[in-house]
Amino acid sequence: MSKILNFYLNGNPVEVIAKPEQNLLELLRDNIGLTSPKCGCNRGDCGSCTVILDDKAVKSCMVLALTVEGKKVVTVDGLVKGEELHPIQKAFLEYGAPQCGFCTPGMVMAATAFLLENPTPTKYEVKEALSGNLCRCGGYDKYTEAVLAVSRGEFGPVLKGSEINV
Ligand code: FES
Ligand code: FES
């Protein structure tokens, strides 16, 4: 039976009806109309649906919608402050990482959550952190270099958990 679900989406309280069998990705895209999380596989393999749930990157297709009651969900849309892109977004653009862009929102969210946990990673750690996010264009090196540049502060201060988890 469908239920009323309340949670925070990019800092705003949301009330929406969800079905028990729906995953968070379907809830965001189909019920709320927020299409930035992409559906590449809908089975946890590709990472294109990655969002941040209470400061942790999750594959939203693997999260039952009803389990986010009272929690804080951030999508790539929530990282932009006014006209100002998040440092990860700036770096991805500067390094020419996105090609088709389909994987990019998920990459942004995975990288952002990763830097919250590990602000000064090694190259290996970045590669490992992004290993669950597939890019069919093969742009892994550019994504990795961009994340390392952000960690060096080349694109400004990275938002902290309390700032991103609005
Ligand atoms: S759509 Fe969620 S991991 Fe592929
Ligand atoms: S930029 Fe093409 S799939 Fe990632």
Coordinates of N, CA, C and O and ligand atoms in Angstrom, one line a residue:
M1 N 0.8 -1.2 0.0 CA 0.0 0.0 0.0 C 0.9 1.3 0.0 O 1.9 1.3 0.7
S2 N 0.5 2.2 -0.8 CA 1.3 3.5 -0.9 C 1.3 4.2 0.5 O 0.3 4.1 1.2
K3 N 2.4 4.9 0.7 CA 2.4 5.7 2.0 C 2.9 7.1 1.7 O 3.6 7.3 0.7
I4 N 2.6 8.0 2.6 CA 3.1 9.3 2.5 C 4.5 9.3 3.1 O 4.7 8.8 4.3
L5 N 5.4 9.9 2.4 CA 6.8 9.9 2.8 C 7.3 11.3 2.9 O 7.0 12.2 2.1
N6 N 8.0 11.6 4.1 CA 8.5 12.9 4.3 C 10.0 12.8 4.4 O 10.5 12.0 5.2
F7 N 10.7 13.6 3.7 CA 12.2 13.7 3.8 C 12.7 15.0 3.3 O 11.9 15.9 2.9
Y8 N 14.0 15.2 3.4 CA 14.6 16.5 2.9 C 15.3 16.2 1.6 O 16.1 15.3 1.5
L9 N 15.0 17.0 0.6 CA 15.6 16.9 -0.7 C 16.3 18.2 -1.1 O 15.6 19.2 -1.2
N10 N 17.6 18.2 -1.1 CA 18.4 19.4 -1.4 C 18.0 20.5 -0.5 O 17.9 21.7 -0.9
G11 N 17.8 20.2 0.8 CA 17.5 21.2 1.8 C 16.1 21.6 2.0 O 15.7 22.3 2.9
N12 N 15.2 21.0 1.1 CA 13.8 21.4 1.2 C 13.0 20.2 1.7 O 13.2 19.1 1.2
P13 N 12.0 20.4 2.6 CA 11.2 19.3 3.0 C 10.3 18.9 1.9 O 9.7 19.7 1.1
V14 N 10.1 17.6 1.7 CA 9.3 17.0 0.6 C 8.3 16.1 1.2 O 8.7 15.3 2.1
E15 N 7.1 16.2 0.8 CA 6.1 15.2 1.1 C 5.6 14.5 -0.2 O 5.1 15.3 -1.1
V16 N 5.7 13.2 -0.3 CA 5.3 12.6 -1.5 C 4.8 11.2 -1.2 O 5.1 10.6 -0.2
I17 N 3.9 10.7 -2.1 CA 3.4 9.4 -2.0 C 4.3 8.4 -2.6 O 4.7 8.6 -3.8
A18 N 4.7 7.4 -1.9 CA 5.6 6.4 -2.4 C 5.0 5.0 -2.3 O 4.3 4.7 -1.3
K19 N 5.3 4.1 -3.3 CA 4.9 2.7 -3.2 C 6.0 1.9 -2.5 O 7.2 2.2 -2.6
P20 N 5.6 0.9 -1.8 CA 6.6 0.1 -1.0 C 7.6 -0.5 -1.9 O 8.8 -0.7 -1.5
E21 N 7.3 -0.8 -3.2 CA 8.3 -1.5 -4.1 C 9.1 -0.5 -4.8 O 10.1 -0.9 -5.5
Q22 N 8.9 0.8 -4.7 CA 9.7 1.8 -5.4 C 11.0 2.0 -4.8 O 11.2 2.0 -3.6
N23 N 12.0 2.2 -5.7 CA 13.3 2.6 -5.1 C 13.4 4.1 -5.2 O 12.6 4.8 -5.7
L24 N 14.5 4.6 -4.5 CA 14.7 6.0 -4.4 C 14.8 6.7 -5.8 O 14.4 7.8 -6.0
L25 N 15.5 6.0 -6.7 CA 15.7 6.6 -8.0 C 14.3 6.8 -8.7 O 14.1 7.8 -9.3
E26 N 13.5 5.8 -8.6 CA 12.2 5.9 -9.2 C 11.4 7.0 -8.6 O 10.6 7.8 -9.2
L27 N 11.5 7.1 -7.2 CA 10.8 8.2 -6.5 C 11.2 9.6 -7.0 O 10.4 10.4 -7.3
L28 N 12.5 9.7 -7.1 CA 13.1 11.0 -7.5 C 12.7 11.4 -8.9 O 12.2 12.5 -9.2
R29 N 12.8 10.4 -9.8 CA 12.6 10.7 -11.2 C 11.1 10.7 -11.6 O 10.6 11.6 -12.2
D30 N 10.4 9.7 -11.1 CA 9.0 9.5 -11.6 C 8.0 10.3 -10.7 O 7.0 10.9 -11.2
N31 N 8.2 10.3 -9.4 CA 7.2 10.9 -8.5 C 7.5 12.4 -8.3 O 6.6 13.2 -8.2
I32 N 8.8 12.8 -8.3 CA 9.2 14.2 -8.0 C 9.6 14.9 -9.3 O 9.5 16.1 -9.4
G33 N 10.0 14.2 -10.3 CA 10.4 14.8 -11.6 C 11.8 15.4 -11.6 O 12.1 16.2 -12.4
L34 N 12.6 14.8 -10.7 CA 14.0 15.3 -10.6 C 14.8 14.3 -11.4 O 15.1 13.1 -11.0
T35 N 15.3 14.7 -12.6 CA 15.8 13.7 -13.5 C 17.4 13.7 -13.5 O 18.0 13.0 -14.4
S36 N 18.0 14.4 -12.6 CA 19.5 14.4 -12.7 C 20.1 13.1 -12.3 O 21.1 12.7 -12.9
P37 N 19.5 12.3 -11.3 CA 20.0 11.0 -11.1 C 19.6 10.1 -12.3 O 18.4 10.0 -12.6
K38 N 20.6 9.5 -13.0 CA 20.3 8.8 -14.2 C 20.0 7.3 -13.9 O 20.6 6.7 -13.0
C39 N 19.3 6.7 -14.8 CA 19.0 5.2 -14.6 C 19.8 4.5 -15.7 O 19.3 4.4 -16.9
G40 N 20.9 3.9 -15.3 CA 21.7 3.2 -16.3 C 21.4 1.7 -16.3 O 21.4 1.1 -17.3
C41 N 21.2 1.2 -15.1 CA 21.0 -0.3 -15.0 C 19.8 -0.7 -14.1 O 19.2 -1.7 -14.3
N42 N 19.5 0.2 -13.1 CA 18.5 -0.1 -12.1 C 18.7 -1.4 -11.3 O 17.8 -2.0 -10.8
R43 N 20.0 -1.7 -11.2 CA 20.3 -2.9 -10.4 C 21.7 -2.8 -9.7 O 22.3 -3.8 -9.4
G44 N 22.1 -1.6 -9.4 CA 23.3 -1.4 -8.6 C 24.7 -1.6 -9.3 O 25.7 -1.6 -8.6
D45 N 24.7 -1.7 -10.6 CA 25.9 -1.9 -11.3 C 26.7 -0.7 -11.8 O 27.9 -0.7 -11.8
C46 N 26.0 0.4 -12.1 CA 26.6 1.4 -12.9 C 26.9 2.7 -12.2 O 27.8 3.5 -12.6
G47 N 26.2 3.0 -11.1 CA 26.5 4.2 -10.3 C 25.9 5.5 -10.9 O 26.1 6.6 -10.3
S48 N 25.2 5.4 -12.0 CA 24.7 6.7 -12.6 C 23.6 7.3 -11.8 O 23.3 8.5 -11.9
C49 N 23.1 6.5 -10.9 CA 22.0 7.0 -10.0 C 22.4 7.5 -8.7 O 21.6 7.8 -7.8
T50 N 23.7 7.6 -8.5 CA 24.3 7.9 -7.1 C 23.8 9.3 -6.6 O 23.8 10.3 -7.3
V51 N 23.3 9.3 -5.4 CA 23.0 10.5 -4.7 C 23.6 10.4 -3.3 O 24.2 9.4 -2.9
I52 N 23.6 11.5 -2.5 CA 24.1 11.5 -1.2 C 23.0 11.4 -0.2 O 22.0 12.2 -0.2
L53 N 23.0 10.4 0.6 CA 22.0 10.1 1.6 C 22.6 10.3 3.0 O 23.5 9.4 3.4
D54 N 22.3 11.3 3.7 CA 22.9 11.6 5.1 C 24.4 11.5 5.0 O 25.0 10.7 5.8
D55 N 25.0 12.2 4.0 CA 26.4 12.3 3.9 C 27.1 11.1 3.2 O 28.4 11.2 3.1
K56 N 26.4 10.1 2.9 CA 27.1 8.9 2.3 C 26.5 8.8 0.8 O 25.3 9.0 0.6
A57 N 27.4 8.4 -0.1 CA 27.0 8.2 -1.4 C 26.3 6.8 -1.5 O 26.8 5.8 -0.9
V58 N 25.1 6.8 -2.1 CA 24.4 5.6 -2.3 C 23.9 5.5 -3.7 O 23.7 6.5 -4.4
K59 N 23.7 4.3 -4.2 CA 23.1 4.1 -5.5 C 21.6 4.1 -5.2 O 21.1 3.1 -4.6
S60 N 21.0 5.1 -5.7 CA 19.6 5.3 -5.3 C 18.7 4.2 -5.9 O 17.6 4.0 -5.3
C61 N 19.1 3.5 -6.9 CA 18.3 2.3 -7.3 C 18.3 1.2 -6.4 O 17.5 0.2 -6.5
M62 N 19.2 1.2 -5.4 CA 19.3 0.1 -4.4 C 18.8 0.5 -3.1 O 19.0 -0.2 -2.1
V63 N 18.1 1.6 -3.0 CA 17.6 2.1 -1.7 C 16.0 2.1 -1.9 O 15.5 2.8 -2.8
L64 N 15.4 1.4 -1.0 CA 13.9 1.5 -1.0 C 13.4 2.9 -0.6 O 13.9 3.5 0.4
A65 N 12.6 3.5 -1.4 CA 12.1 4.8 -1.2 C 11.6 5.1 0.2 O 12.0 6.1 0.9
L66 N 10.9 4.1 0.8 CA 10.3 4.4 2.1 C 11.3 4.4 3.2 O 11.0 4.9 4.3
T67 N 12.5 4.0 2.9 CA 13.6 4.0 4.0 C 14.2 5.4 4.2 O 15.0 5.5 5.1
V68 N 13.9 6.3 3.3 CA 14.5 7.6 3.5 C 13.6 8.6 4.3 O 13.9 9.8 4.4
E69 N 12.6 8.0 4.9 CA 11.7 8.8 5.8 C 12.6 9.6 6.8 O 13.4 9.0 7.5
G70 N 12.4 10.9 6.8 CA 13.2 11.8 7.8 C 14.6 12.1 7.4 O 15.3 12.8 8.2
K71 N 15.1 11.5 6.3 CA 16.5 11.6 6.0 C 16.8 12.8 5.0 O 15.8 13.4 4.5
K72 N 18.1 13.0 4.8 CA 18.5 14.1 3.9 C 19.1 13.5 2.6 O 20.1 12.9 2.7
V73 N 18.4 13.9 1.5 CA 18.9 13.4 0.2 C 19.4 14.6 -0.5 O 18.8 15.6 -0.6
V74 N 20.6 14.5 -1.1 CA 21.2 15.5 -1.9 C 21.5 14.9 -3.3 O 22.1 13.9 -3.4
T75 N 21.0 15.6 -4.3 CA 21.4 15.3 -5.7 C 22.3 16.3 -6.2 O 22.6 17.3 -5.6
V76 N 22.8 16.2 -7.4 CA 23.7 17.1 -8.0 C 23.1 18.5 -8.0 O 23.9 19.5 -7.9
D77 N 21.8 18.6 -8.1 CA 21.1 19.9 -8.1 C 21.4 20.7 -6.8 O 21.4 21.9 -6.8
G78 N 21.6 20.0 -5.8 CA 21.7 20.6 -4.4 C 23.1 21.1 -4.2 O 23.4 21.8 -3.2
L79 N 24.1 20.8 -5.1 CA 25.4 21.3 -4.8 C 25.7 22.7 -5.4 O 26.6 23.3 -4.9
V80 N 24.8 23.1 -6.3 CA 25.0 24.4 -6.9 C 24.5 25.5 -5.9 O 23.4 25.3 -5.3
K81 N 25.3 26.5 -5.6 CA 24.9 27.5 -4.7 C 24.7 28.8 -5.6 O 25.6 29.4 -6.0
G82 N 23.4 29.1 -5.9 CA 23.1 30.2 -6.8 C 23.6 29.8 -8.2 O 23.3 28.8 -8.7
E83 N 24.5 30.7 -8.6 CA 25.1 30.5 -10.0 C 26.4 29.7 -9.8 O 27.1 29.4 -10.8
E84 N 26.8 29.5 -8.6 CA 28.2 29.0 -8.3 C 28.2 27.4 -8.3 O 27.5 26.8 -7.5
L85 N 29.0 26.9 -9.2 CA 29.1 25.4 -9.3 C 29.9 24.9 -8.1 O 30.8 25.7 -7.6
H86 N 29.7 23.7 -7.7 CA 30.5 23.1 -6.7 C 31.9 22.8 -7.3 O 32.1 22.6 -8.5
P87 N 33.0 22.9 -6.4 CA 34.3 22.7 -6.9 C 34.5 21.4 -7.8 O 35.2 21.4 -8.8
I88 N 33.8 20.4 -7.4 CA 33.9 19.1 -8.2 C 33.3 19.4 -9.6 O 33.9 18.9 -10.6
Q89 N 32.2 20.1 -9.7 CA 31.6 20.3 -11.0 C 32.6 21.2 -11.8 O 32.8 21.0 -13.0
K90 N 33.2 22.2 -11.2 CA 34.1 23.1 -11.9 C 35.3 22.3 -12.4 O 35.7 22.4 -13.6
A91 N 35.8 21.4 -11.6 CA 37.0 20.6 -11.9 C 36.6 19.6 -13.1 O 37.4 19.5 -14.0
F92 N 35.5 19.0 -13.0 CA 35.1 18.1 -14.1 C 35.1 18.8 -15.4 O 35.5 18.3 -16.4
L93 N 34.5 20.0 -15.4 CA 34.4 20.8 -16.6 C 35.8 21.2 -17.1 O 36.2 21.0 -18.3
E94 N 36.6 21.7 -16.2 CA 38.0 22.2 -16.5 C 38.8 21.1 -17.1 O 39.6 21.2 -18.0
Y95 N 38.7 19.9 -16.5 CA 39.5 18.7 -17.0 C 38.9 18.0 -18.2 O 39.4 17.0 -18.6
G96 N 37.7 18.5 -18.6 CA 37.1 17.8 -19.7 C 36.7 16.4 -19.5 O 36.7 15.5 -20.4
A97 N 36.3 16.1 -18.2 CA 36.0 14.7 -17.8 C 34.7 14.2 -18.5 O 34.7 13.1 -19.1
P98 N 33.6 15.0 -18.4 CA 32.4 14.4 -19.0 C 32.4 14.4 -20.5 O 32.8 15.4 -21.1
Q99 N 32.1 13.3 -21.1 CA 32.0 13.2 -22.5 C 30.5 13.2 -22.9 O 30.0 14.2 -23.4
C100 N 29.8 12.1 -22.7 CA 28.4 12.1 -23.0 C 27.6 12.7 -21.8 O 26.5 13.2 -21.9
G101 N 28.2 12.6 -20.6 CA 27.6 13.3 -19.4 C 26.6 12.4 -18.7 O 26.1 12.8 -17.6
F102 N 26.3 11.2 -19.2 CA 25.3 10.4 -18.6 C 25.7 10.0 -17.2 O 24.9 9.9 -16.3
C103 N 27.0 9.6 -17.1 CA 27.5 9.1 -15.8 C 27.8 10.3 -14.8 O 28.1 10.1 -13.7
T104 N 27.9 11.5 -15.4 CA 28.5 12.6 -14.6 C 27.8 13.0 -13.3 O 28.5 13.2 -12.3
P105 N 26.4 13.1 -13.3 CA 25.8 13.4 -12.0 C 26.2 12.4 -10.9 O 26.5 12.8 -9.8
G106 N 26.2 11.1 -11.3 CA 26.6 10.1 -10.3 C 28.0 10.2 -9.9 O 28.4 10.1 -8.7
M107 N 28.9 10.5 -10.9 CA 30.3 10.7 -10.5 C 30.5 11.9 -9.6 O 31.3 11.9 -8.6
V108 N 29.8 13.0 -9.9 CA 29.9 14.2 -9.0 C 29.5 13.8 -7.6 O 30.2 14.2 -6.6
M109 N 28.4 13.1 -7.4 CA 28.0 12.8 -6.1 C 28.9 11.8 -5.4 O 29.2 12.0 -4.2
A110 N 29.4 10.8 -6.1 CA 30.3 9.9 -5.5 C 31.6 10.6 -5.1 O 32.1 10.4 -4.0
A111 N 32.1 11.5 -5.9 CA 33.3 12.2 -5.6 C 33.1 13.1 -4.4 O 34.0 13.3 -3.6
T112 N 32.0 13.8 -4.4 CA 31.7 14.8 -3.3 C 31.6 14.0 -2.0 O 32.3 14.5 -1.0
A113 N 30.9 13.0 -2.0 CA 30.8 12.2 -0.7 C 32.2 11.6 -0.3 O 32.5 11.6 0.9
F114 N 32.9 11.2 -1.3 CA 34.2 10.7 -1.0 C 35.1 11.7 -0.3 O 35.8 11.5 0.7
L115 N 35.2 12.9 -0.9 CA 36.0 14.0 -0.4 C 35.6 14.5 1.0 O 36.4 15.0 1.8
L116 N 34.3 14.2 1.3 CA 33.8 14.5 2.7 C 34.5 13.6 3.7 O 34.9 14.0 4.8
E117 N 34.7 12.4 3.3 CA 35.4 11.4 4.2 C 36.9 11.5 4.1 O 37.6 11.2 5.1
N118 N 37.4 11.7 2.9 CA 38.8 11.7 2.7 C 39.3 12.9 1.9 O 39.4 12.8 0.6
P119 N 39.5 14.0 2.5 CA 39.8 15.3 1.8 C 41.2 15.3 1.1 O 41.4 16.1 0.2
T120 N 42.0 14.4 1.5 CA 43.4 14.4 0.9 C 43.7 13.0 0.4 O 44.7 12.4 0.9
P121 N 43.1 12.6 -0.6 CA 43.2 11.2 -1.0 C 44.5 11.0 -1.9 O 44.9 11.9 -2.5
T122 N 44.9 9.8 -2.1 CA 45.9 9.4 -3.1 C 45.1 9.1 -4.4 O 43.9 8.9 -4.4
K123 N 45.9 9.0 -5.5 CA 45.3 8.7 -6.8 C 44.6 7.3 -6.7 O 43.5 7.1 -7.2
Y124 N 45.2 6.4 -6.0 CA 44.6 5.1 -5.9 C 43.3 5.1 -5.2 O 42.3 4.5 -5.6
E125 N 43.3 5.9 -4.1 CA 42.0 6.0 -3.3 C 40.9 6.6 -4.1 O 39.7 6.2 -4.0
V126 N 41.3 7.6 -5.0 CA 40.2 8.2 -5.8 C 39.7 7.2 -6.8 O 38.5 7.0 -7.0
K127 N 40.6 6.5 -7.4 CA 40.2 5.5 -8.4 C 39.3 4.4 -7.7 O 38.3 4.0 -8.3
E128 N 39.7 4.0 -6.6 CA 38.9 3.0 -5.8 C 37.5 3.6 -5.5 O 36.5 2.9 -5.6
A129 N 37.5 4.9 -5.1 CA 36.2 5.5 -4.7 C 35.3 5.6 -5.8 O 34.0 5.5 -5.7
L130 N 35.8 5.8 -7.0 CA 34.9 6.0 -8.2 C 34.7 4.7 -9.0 O 34.1 4.7 -10.0
S131 N 35.3 3.6 -8.4 CA 35.2 2.3 -9.2 C 33.8 1.8 -9.4 O 33.6 1.0 -10.2
G132 N 32.9 2.2 -8.5 CA 31.5 1.8 -8.7 C 30.7 2.6 -9.6 O 29.5 2.4 -9.8
N133 N 31.4 3.6 -10.3 CA 30.7 4.5 -11.2 C 31.3 4.2 -12.6 O 32.4 4.6 -12.9
L134 N 30.5 3.6 -13.4 CA 31.0 3.3 -14.8 C 30.8 4.5 -15.7 O 29.8 5.2 -15.7
C135 N 31.9 4.7 -16.5 CA 31.8 5.7 -17.6 C 32.1 5.0 -18.9 O 33.2 4.5 -19.1
R136 N 31.1 4.9 -19.7 CA 31.3 4.1 -20.9 C 32.2 4.8 -21.9 O 32.6 4.2 -22.9
C137 N 32.4 6.1 -21.7 CA 33.3 6.8 -22.6 C 34.8 6.6 -22.2 O 35.7 7.1 -22.8
G138 N 35.0 6.0 -21.0 CA 36.3 5.7 -20.6 C 37.1 6.9 -20.0 O 38.3 6.9 -20.1
G139 N 36.4 7.8 -19.5 CA 37.0 9.1 -19.0 C 37.6 9.0 -17.6 O 37.7 10.0 -16.9
Y140 N 37.9 7.8 -17.2 CA 38.3 7.6 -15.7 C 39.5 8.5 -15.3 O 39.5 9.0 -14.2
D141 N 40.5 8.6 -16.2 CA 41.7 9.3 -15.8 C 41.4 10.8 -15.6 O 41.9 11.4 -14.6
K142 N 40.5 11.3 -16.4 CA 40.2 12.8 -16.3 C 39.4 13.0 -15.0 O 39.5 14.0 -14.3
Y143 N 38.5 12.1 -14.8 CA 37.7 12.2 -13.5 C 38.6 12.1 -12.3 O 38.5 12.9 -11.4
T144 N 39.5 11.2 -12.3 CA 40.4 11.0 -11.2 C 41.3 12.3 -11.0 O 41.5 12.8 -9.9
E145 N 41.9 12.8 -12.1 CA 42.7 13.9 -12.0 C 41.9 15.2 -11.5 O 42.5 16.0 -10.8
A146 N 40.7 15.3 -11.9 CA 39.9 16.4 -11.5 C 39.6 16.3 -10.0 O 39.7 17.3 -9.3
V147 N 39.3 15.1 -9.5 CA 39.1 15.0 -8.0 C 40.4 15.3 -7.3 O 40.3 16.0 -6.2
L148 N 41.5 14.9 -7.8 CA 42.8 15.2 -7.1 C 43.0 16.7 -7.1 O 43.5 17.2 -6.1
A149 N 42.7 17.3 -8.2 CA 42.9 18.8 -8.2 C 42.0 19.5 -7.2 O 42.4 20.4 -6.5
V150 N 40.8 19.0 -7.0 CA 39.9 19.6 -6.0 C 40.5 19.3 -4.6 O 40.5 20.2 -3.8
S151 N 41.0 18.2 -4.4 CA 41.6 17.9 -3.1 C 42.8 18.8 -2.8 O 43.1 19.0 -1.6
R152 N 43.5 19.3 -3.9 CA 44.6 20.2 -3.7 C 44.1 21.6 -3.5 O 44.9 22.5 -3.3
G153 N 42.8 21.8 -3.5 CA 42.3 23.2 -3.3 C 42.3 24.0 -4.6 O 42.1 25.3 -4.5
E154 N 42.5 23.4 -5.7 CA 42.6 24.2 -7.0 C 41.3 24.9 -7.4 O 41.3 25.8 -8.3
F155 N 40.2 24.4 -6.9 CA 38.9 24.9 -7.3 C 38.1 25.5 -6.1 O 36.9 25.5 -6.2
G156 N 38.9 25.9 -5.1 CA 38.2 26.5 -3.9 C 37.9 25.4 -2.9 O 38.1 24.2 -3.1
P157 N 37.4 25.9 -1.7 CA 37.1 25.0 -0.6 C 36.0 24.1 -0.9 O 35.0 24.5 -1.6
V158 N 36.1 22.8 -0.6 CA 35.1 21.9 -0.8 C 34.1 22.0 0.4 O 34.5 22.2 1.5
L159 N 32.8 21.9 0.0 CA 31.8 22.0 1.1 C 31.9 20.9 2.1 O 32.3 19.8 1.8
K160 N 31.7 21.2 3.4 CA 31.8 20.2 4.4 C 30.4 19.6 4.6 O 29.4 20.0 4.0
G161 N 30.4 18.5 5.3 CA 29.2 17.7 5.5 C 28.0 18.6 5.9 O 26.9 18.5 5.3
S162 N 28.2 19.5 6.9 CA 27.1 20.2 7.4 C 26.6 21.2 6.3 O 25.4 21.7 6.4
E163 N 27.5 21.6 5.4 CA 27.0 22.6 4.4 C 26.3 21.9 3.2 O 25.4 22.4 2.6
I164 N 26.8 20.7 2.9 CA 26.1 20.0 1.8 C 24.9 19.3 2.2 O 23.9 19.3 1.5
N165 N 24.9 18.8 3.4 CA 23.7 18.0 3.9 C 22.7 19.0 4.4 O 22.3 19.0 5.6
V166 N 22.2 19.8 3.6 CA 21.3 21.0 4.0 C 20.0 20.5 4.5 O 19.5 19.5 4.1
Ligands
FES1 S1 21.0 2.8 -12.1 FE1 21.6 2.5 -10.1 S2 23.5 1.6 -10.2 FE2 22.9 1.7 -12.3
FES2 S1 30.9 10.7 -19.8 FE1 30.0 9.2 -21.0 S2 29.4 7.6 -19.7 FE2 30.5 9.0 -18.5

